[in-house]
Amino acid sequence: MPMQNIAICGSMTFIEQMRALCNELEAKGHRVFLPQDDEFDYQMRNAEAQIARKQKYIDDHLTKIRMSDAVLIANYDKHGVAGYIGPNTLMEMAFAYALGKEIWLLHAPGAQACQVEVLGLQPTVLEGFLQHLPNK
């Protein structure tokens, strides 16, 4: 596969796994964008500060998606849901879809509220292996 710009998306619960994916992709010659690691203490801030901080994180990551050729969704199991995709990740997937970017899911999405919407974005499911990335 030729070098690509890839934005990794997923629940921040999975940031360590996303870093490992980043390292693996960079070792293959890709340029990788990770979401900003959120060390903001939302419990210690008022609602206005929380919203402003979240907006900045969203804007920053959407810019990274815009600069990418594809998005890789790091969707591991969470809350008893296989291949969990949360609201921010679904939003990022829809943004990538609207821009015509390739969407790769690390795992098939399990039964969850947004499962049909996720599949409607026509992602490529990698079955847990980066070796299954499409060769383009």
PDB file of C-alpha atoms in Angstrom:
ATOM      1  CA  MET A   1       0.000   0.000   0.000  1.00  0.00           C
ATOM      2  CA  PRO A   2       1.388   3.436  -0.883  1.00  0.00           C
ATOM      3  CA  MET A   3       1.902   5.952   1.911  1.00  0.00           C
ATOM      4  CA  GLN A   4      -1.321   7.541   3.112  1.00  0.00           C
ATOM      5  CA  ASN A   5      -2.392  10.164   5.616  1.00  0.00           C
ATOM      6  CA  ILE A   6      -4.569   8.381   8.178  1.00  0.00           C
ATOM      7  CA  ALA A   7      -6.602   9.862  11.043  1.00  0.00           C
ATOM      8  CA  ILE A   8      -7.310   7.469  13.884  1.00  0.00           C
ATOM      9  CA  CYS A   9     -10.657   7.946  15.616  1.00  0.00           C
ATOM     10  CA  GLY A  10     -12.235   6.248  18.607  1.00  0.00           C
ATOM     11  CA  SER A  11     -13.232   6.543  22.220  1.00  0.00           C
ATOM     12  CA  MET A  12     -10.527   8.205  24.295  1.00  0.00           C
ATOM     13  CA  THR A  13     -10.774   5.137  26.530  1.00  0.00           C
ATOM     14  CA  PHE A  14      -8.729   3.478  23.781  1.00  0.00           C
ATOM     15  CA  ILE A  15      -5.954   6.104  23.513  1.00  0.00           C
ATOM     16  CA  GLU A  16      -3.204   3.604  24.365  1.00  0.00           C
ATOM     17  CA  GLN A  17      -4.442   1.210  21.670  1.00  0.00           C
ATOM     18  CA  MET A  18      -4.636   4.135  19.232  1.00  0.00           C
ATOM     19  CA  ARG A  19      -1.010   5.009  19.996  1.00  0.00           C
ATOM     20  CA  ALA A  20      -0.001   1.402  19.256  1.00  0.00           C
ATOM     21  CA  LEU A  21      -1.914   1.505  15.950  1.00  0.00           C
ATOM     22  CA  CYS A  22      -0.206   4.816  15.154  1.00  0.00           C
ATOM     23  CA  ASN A  23       3.231   3.306  15.761  1.00  0.00           C
ATOM     24  CA  GLU A  24       2.447   0.313  13.554  1.00  0.00           C
ATOM     25  CA  LEU A  25       1.146   2.490  10.719  1.00  0.00           C
ATOM     26  CA  GLU A  26       4.062   4.926  10.956  1.00  0.00           C
ATOM     27  CA  ALA A  27       6.479   1.987  10.787  1.00  0.00           C
ATOM     28  CA  LYS A  28       4.832   1.136   7.448  1.00  0.00           C
ATOM     29  CA  GLY A  29       5.512   4.673   6.202  1.00  0.00           C
ATOM     30  CA  HIS A  30       2.120   6.295   6.769  1.00  0.00           C
ATOM     31  CA  ARG A  31       1.518   9.736   8.249  1.00  0.00           C
ATOM     32  CA  VAL A  32      -0.873   9.308  11.170  1.00  0.00           C
ATOM     33  CA  PHE A  33      -3.018  11.787  13.093  1.00  0.00           C
ATOM     34  CA  LEU A  34      -4.234  10.947  16.602  1.00  0.00           C
ATOM     35  CA  PRO A  35      -6.915  12.726  18.599  1.00  0.00           C
ATOM     36  CA  GLN A  36      -5.565  15.100  21.211  1.00  0.00           C
ATOM     37  CA  ASP A  37      -5.081  13.298  24.512  1.00  0.00           C
ATOM     38  CA  ASP A  38      -7.667  14.824  26.825  1.00  0.00           C
ATOM     39  CA  GLU A  39      -6.227  15.558  30.249  1.00  0.00           C
ATOM     40  CA  PHE A  40      -8.882  18.192  30.933  1.00  0.00           C
ATOM     41  CA  ASP A  41     -10.698  17.628  34.238  1.00  0.00           C
ATOM     42  CA  TYR A  42     -14.324  18.090  33.214  1.00  0.00           C
ATOM     43  CA  GLN A  43     -15.515  17.592  36.812  1.00  0.00           C
ATOM     44  CA  MET A  44     -13.583  20.658  37.945  1.00  0.00           C
ATOM     45  CA  ARG A  45     -14.913  23.056  35.282  1.00  0.00           C
ATOM     46  CA  ASN A  46     -18.202  24.804  34.665  1.00  0.00           C
ATOM     47  CA  ALA A  47     -20.403  23.814  31.729  1.00  0.00           C
ATOM     48  CA  GLU A  48     -19.238  26.722  29.562  1.00  0.00           C
ATOM     49  CA  ALA A  49     -15.572  25.742  29.975  1.00  0.00           C
ATOM     50  CA  GLN A  50     -16.384  22.094  29.277  1.00  0.00           C
ATOM     51  CA  ILE A  51     -18.203  22.956  26.054  1.00  0.00           C
ATOM     52  CA  ALA A  52     -15.459  25.313  24.857  1.00  0.00           C
ATOM     53  CA  ARG A  53     -12.771  22.690  25.490  1.00  0.00           C
ATOM     54  CA  LYS A  54     -14.784  19.942  23.778  1.00  0.00           C
ATOM     55  CA  GLN A  55     -15.407  22.211  20.763  1.00  0.00           C
ATOM     56  CA  LYS A  56     -11.668  22.811  20.415  1.00  0.00           C
ATOM     57  CA  TYR A  57     -10.942  19.069  20.480  1.00  0.00           C
ATOM     58  CA  ILE A  58     -13.673  18.414  17.908  1.00  0.00           C
ATOM     59  CA  ASP A  59     -12.459  21.201  15.601  1.00  0.00           C
ATOM     60  CA  ASP A  60      -8.844  20.019  15.860  1.00  0.00           C
ATOM     61  CA  HIS A  61      -9.669  16.410  15.019  1.00  0.00           C
ATOM     62  CA  LEU A  62     -12.013  17.323  12.152  1.00  0.00           C
ATOM     63  CA  THR A  63      -9.125  19.325  10.670  1.00  0.00           C
ATOM     64  CA  LYS A  64      -6.956  16.204  10.907  1.00  0.00           C
ATOM     65  CA  ILE A  65      -9.661  14.162   9.165  1.00  0.00           C
ATOM     66  CA  ARG A  66      -9.862  16.776   6.403  1.00  0.00           C
ATOM     67  CA  MET A  67      -6.071  16.399   5.850  1.00  0.00           C
ATOM     68  CA  SER A  68      -6.315  12.586   5.731  1.00  0.00           C
ATOM     69  CA  ASP A  69      -6.884  10.100   2.944  1.00  0.00           C
ATOM     70  CA  ALA A  70      -8.707   7.731   5.285  1.00  0.00           C
ATOM     71  CA  VAL A  71      -9.897   7.282   8.852  1.00  0.00           C
ATOM     72  CA  LEU A  72      -9.194   4.227  10.967  1.00  0.00           C
ATOM     73  CA  ILE A  73     -11.781   3.634  13.663  1.00  0.00           C
ATOM     74  CA  ALA A  74     -10.276   2.027  16.765  1.00  0.00           C
ATOM     75  CA  ASN A  75     -13.495   0.383  17.900  1.00  0.00           C
ATOM     76  CA  TYR A  76     -12.717  -2.075  20.660  1.00  0.00           C
ATOM     77  CA  ASP A  77     -15.204  -3.570  23.122  1.00  0.00           C
ATOM     78  CA  LYS A  78     -16.600  -1.135  25.711  1.00  0.00           C
ATOM     79  CA  HIS A  79     -19.561  -1.211  28.108  1.00  0.00           C
ATOM     80  CA  GLY A  80     -20.256  -4.803  27.042  1.00  0.00           C
ATOM     81  CA  VAL A  81     -20.632  -3.718  23.394  1.00  0.00           C
ATOM     82  CA  ALA A  82     -18.455  -5.393  20.772  1.00  0.00           C
ATOM     83  CA  GLY A  83     -16.839  -2.912  18.381  1.00  0.00           C
ATOM     84  CA  TYR A  84     -18.139   0.082  20.337  1.00  0.00           C
ATOM     85  CA  ILE A  85     -18.638   3.352  18.461  1.00  0.00           C
ATOM     86  CA  GLY A  86     -19.614   6.371  20.543  1.00  0.00           C
ATOM     87  CA  PRO A  87     -21.257   9.630  19.495  1.00  0.00           C
ATOM     88  CA  ASN A  88     -18.036  11.536  18.717  1.00  0.00           C
ATOM     89  CA  THR A  89     -16.672   8.667  16.645  1.00  0.00           C
ATOM     90  CA  LEU A  90     -19.931   8.378  14.691  1.00  0.00           C
ATOM     91  CA  MET A  91     -19.768  12.131  14.037  1.00  0.00           C
ATOM     92  CA  GLU A  92     -16.168  11.795  12.809  1.00  0.00           C
ATOM     93  CA  MET A  93     -17.115   8.883  10.564  1.00  0.00           C
ATOM     94  CA  ALA A  94     -19.988  10.874   9.039  1.00  0.00           C
ATOM     95  CA  PHE A  95     -17.655  13.828   8.445  1.00  0.00           C
ATOM     96  CA  ALA A  96     -15.136  11.561   6.703  1.00  0.00           C
ATOM     97  CA  TYR A  97     -17.939  10.020   4.641  1.00  0.00           C
ATOM     98  CA  ALA A  98     -19.189  13.465   3.569  1.00  0.00           C
ATOM     99  CA  LEU A  99     -15.641  14.331   2.459  1.00  0.00           C
ATOM    100  CA  GLY A 100     -15.338  11.112   0.442  1.00  0.00           C
ATOM    101  CA  LYS A 101     -12.635   9.629   2.698  1.00  0.00           C
ATOM    102  CA  GLU A 102     -12.118   5.899   3.108  1.00  0.00           C
ATOM    103  CA  ILE A 103     -13.428   4.574   6.426  1.00  0.00           C
ATOM    104  CA  TRP A 104     -11.820   1.543   8.022  1.00  0.00           C
ATOM    105  CA  LEU A 105     -13.246  -0.147  11.127  1.00  0.00           C
ATOM    106  CA  LEU A 106     -10.756  -2.172  13.112  1.00  0.00           C
ATOM    107  CA  HIS A 107     -13.599  -4.464  14.288  1.00  0.00           C
ATOM    108  CA  ALA A 108     -17.161  -5.104  13.118  1.00  0.00           C
ATOM    109  CA  PRO A 109     -19.647  -3.010  15.089  1.00  0.00           C
ATOM    110  CA  GLY A 110     -21.672  -5.049  17.557  1.00  0.00           C
ATOM    111  CA  ALA A 111     -25.299  -4.461  18.457  1.00  0.00           C
ATOM    112  CA  GLN A 112     -25.580  -0.800  19.460  1.00  0.00           C
ATOM    113  CA  ALA A 113     -27.882   2.147  18.831  1.00  0.00           C
ATOM    114  CA  CYS A 114     -25.879   3.410  15.825  1.00  0.00           C
ATOM    115  CA  GLN A 115     -25.030   0.057  14.201  1.00  0.00           C
ATOM    116  CA  VAL A 116     -27.171   0.626  11.085  1.00  0.00           C
ATOM    117  CA  GLU A 117     -25.847   4.182  10.653  1.00  0.00           C
ATOM    118  CA  VAL A 118     -22.256   2.941  10.981  1.00  0.00           C
ATOM    119  CA  LEU A 119     -22.796   0.254   8.350  1.00  0.00           C
ATOM    120  CA  GLY A 120     -24.608   2.770   6.129  1.00  0.00           C
ATOM    121  CA  LEU A 121     -21.337   4.704   5.860  1.00  0.00           C
ATOM    122  CA  GLN A 122     -19.925   1.687   3.968  1.00  0.00           C
ATOM    123  CA  PRO A 123     -16.775   1.124   6.044  1.00  0.00           C
ATOM    124  CA  THR A 124     -14.218  -1.571   5.320  1.00  0.00           C
ATOM    125  CA  VAL A 125     -14.032  -3.918   8.324  1.00  0.00           C
ATOM    126  CA  LEU A 126     -10.467  -5.057   9.019  1.00  0.00           C
ATOM    127  CA  GLU A 127     -11.395  -7.926  11.388  1.00  0.00           C
ATOM    128  CA  GLY A 128      -8.836  -6.648  13.912  1.00  0.00           C
ATOM    129  CA  PHE A 129      -5.823  -6.734  11.593  1.00  0.00           C
ATOM    130  CA  LEU A 130      -4.075  -3.794   9.933  1.00  0.00           C
ATOM    131  CA  GLN A 131      -2.804  -6.303   7.373  1.00  0.00           C
ATOM    132  CA  HIS A 132      -6.359  -6.232   5.984  1.00  0.00           C
ATOM    133  CA  LEU A 133      -6.040  -2.580   4.934  1.00  0.00           C
ATOM    134  CA  PRO A 134      -7.041  -2.187   1.287  1.00  0.00           C
ATOM    135  CA  ASN A 135      -4.172  -1.910  -1.198  1.00  0.00           C
ATOM    136  CA  LYS A 136      -4.764   1.233  -3.225  1.00  0.00           C
TER     137      LYS A 136
END
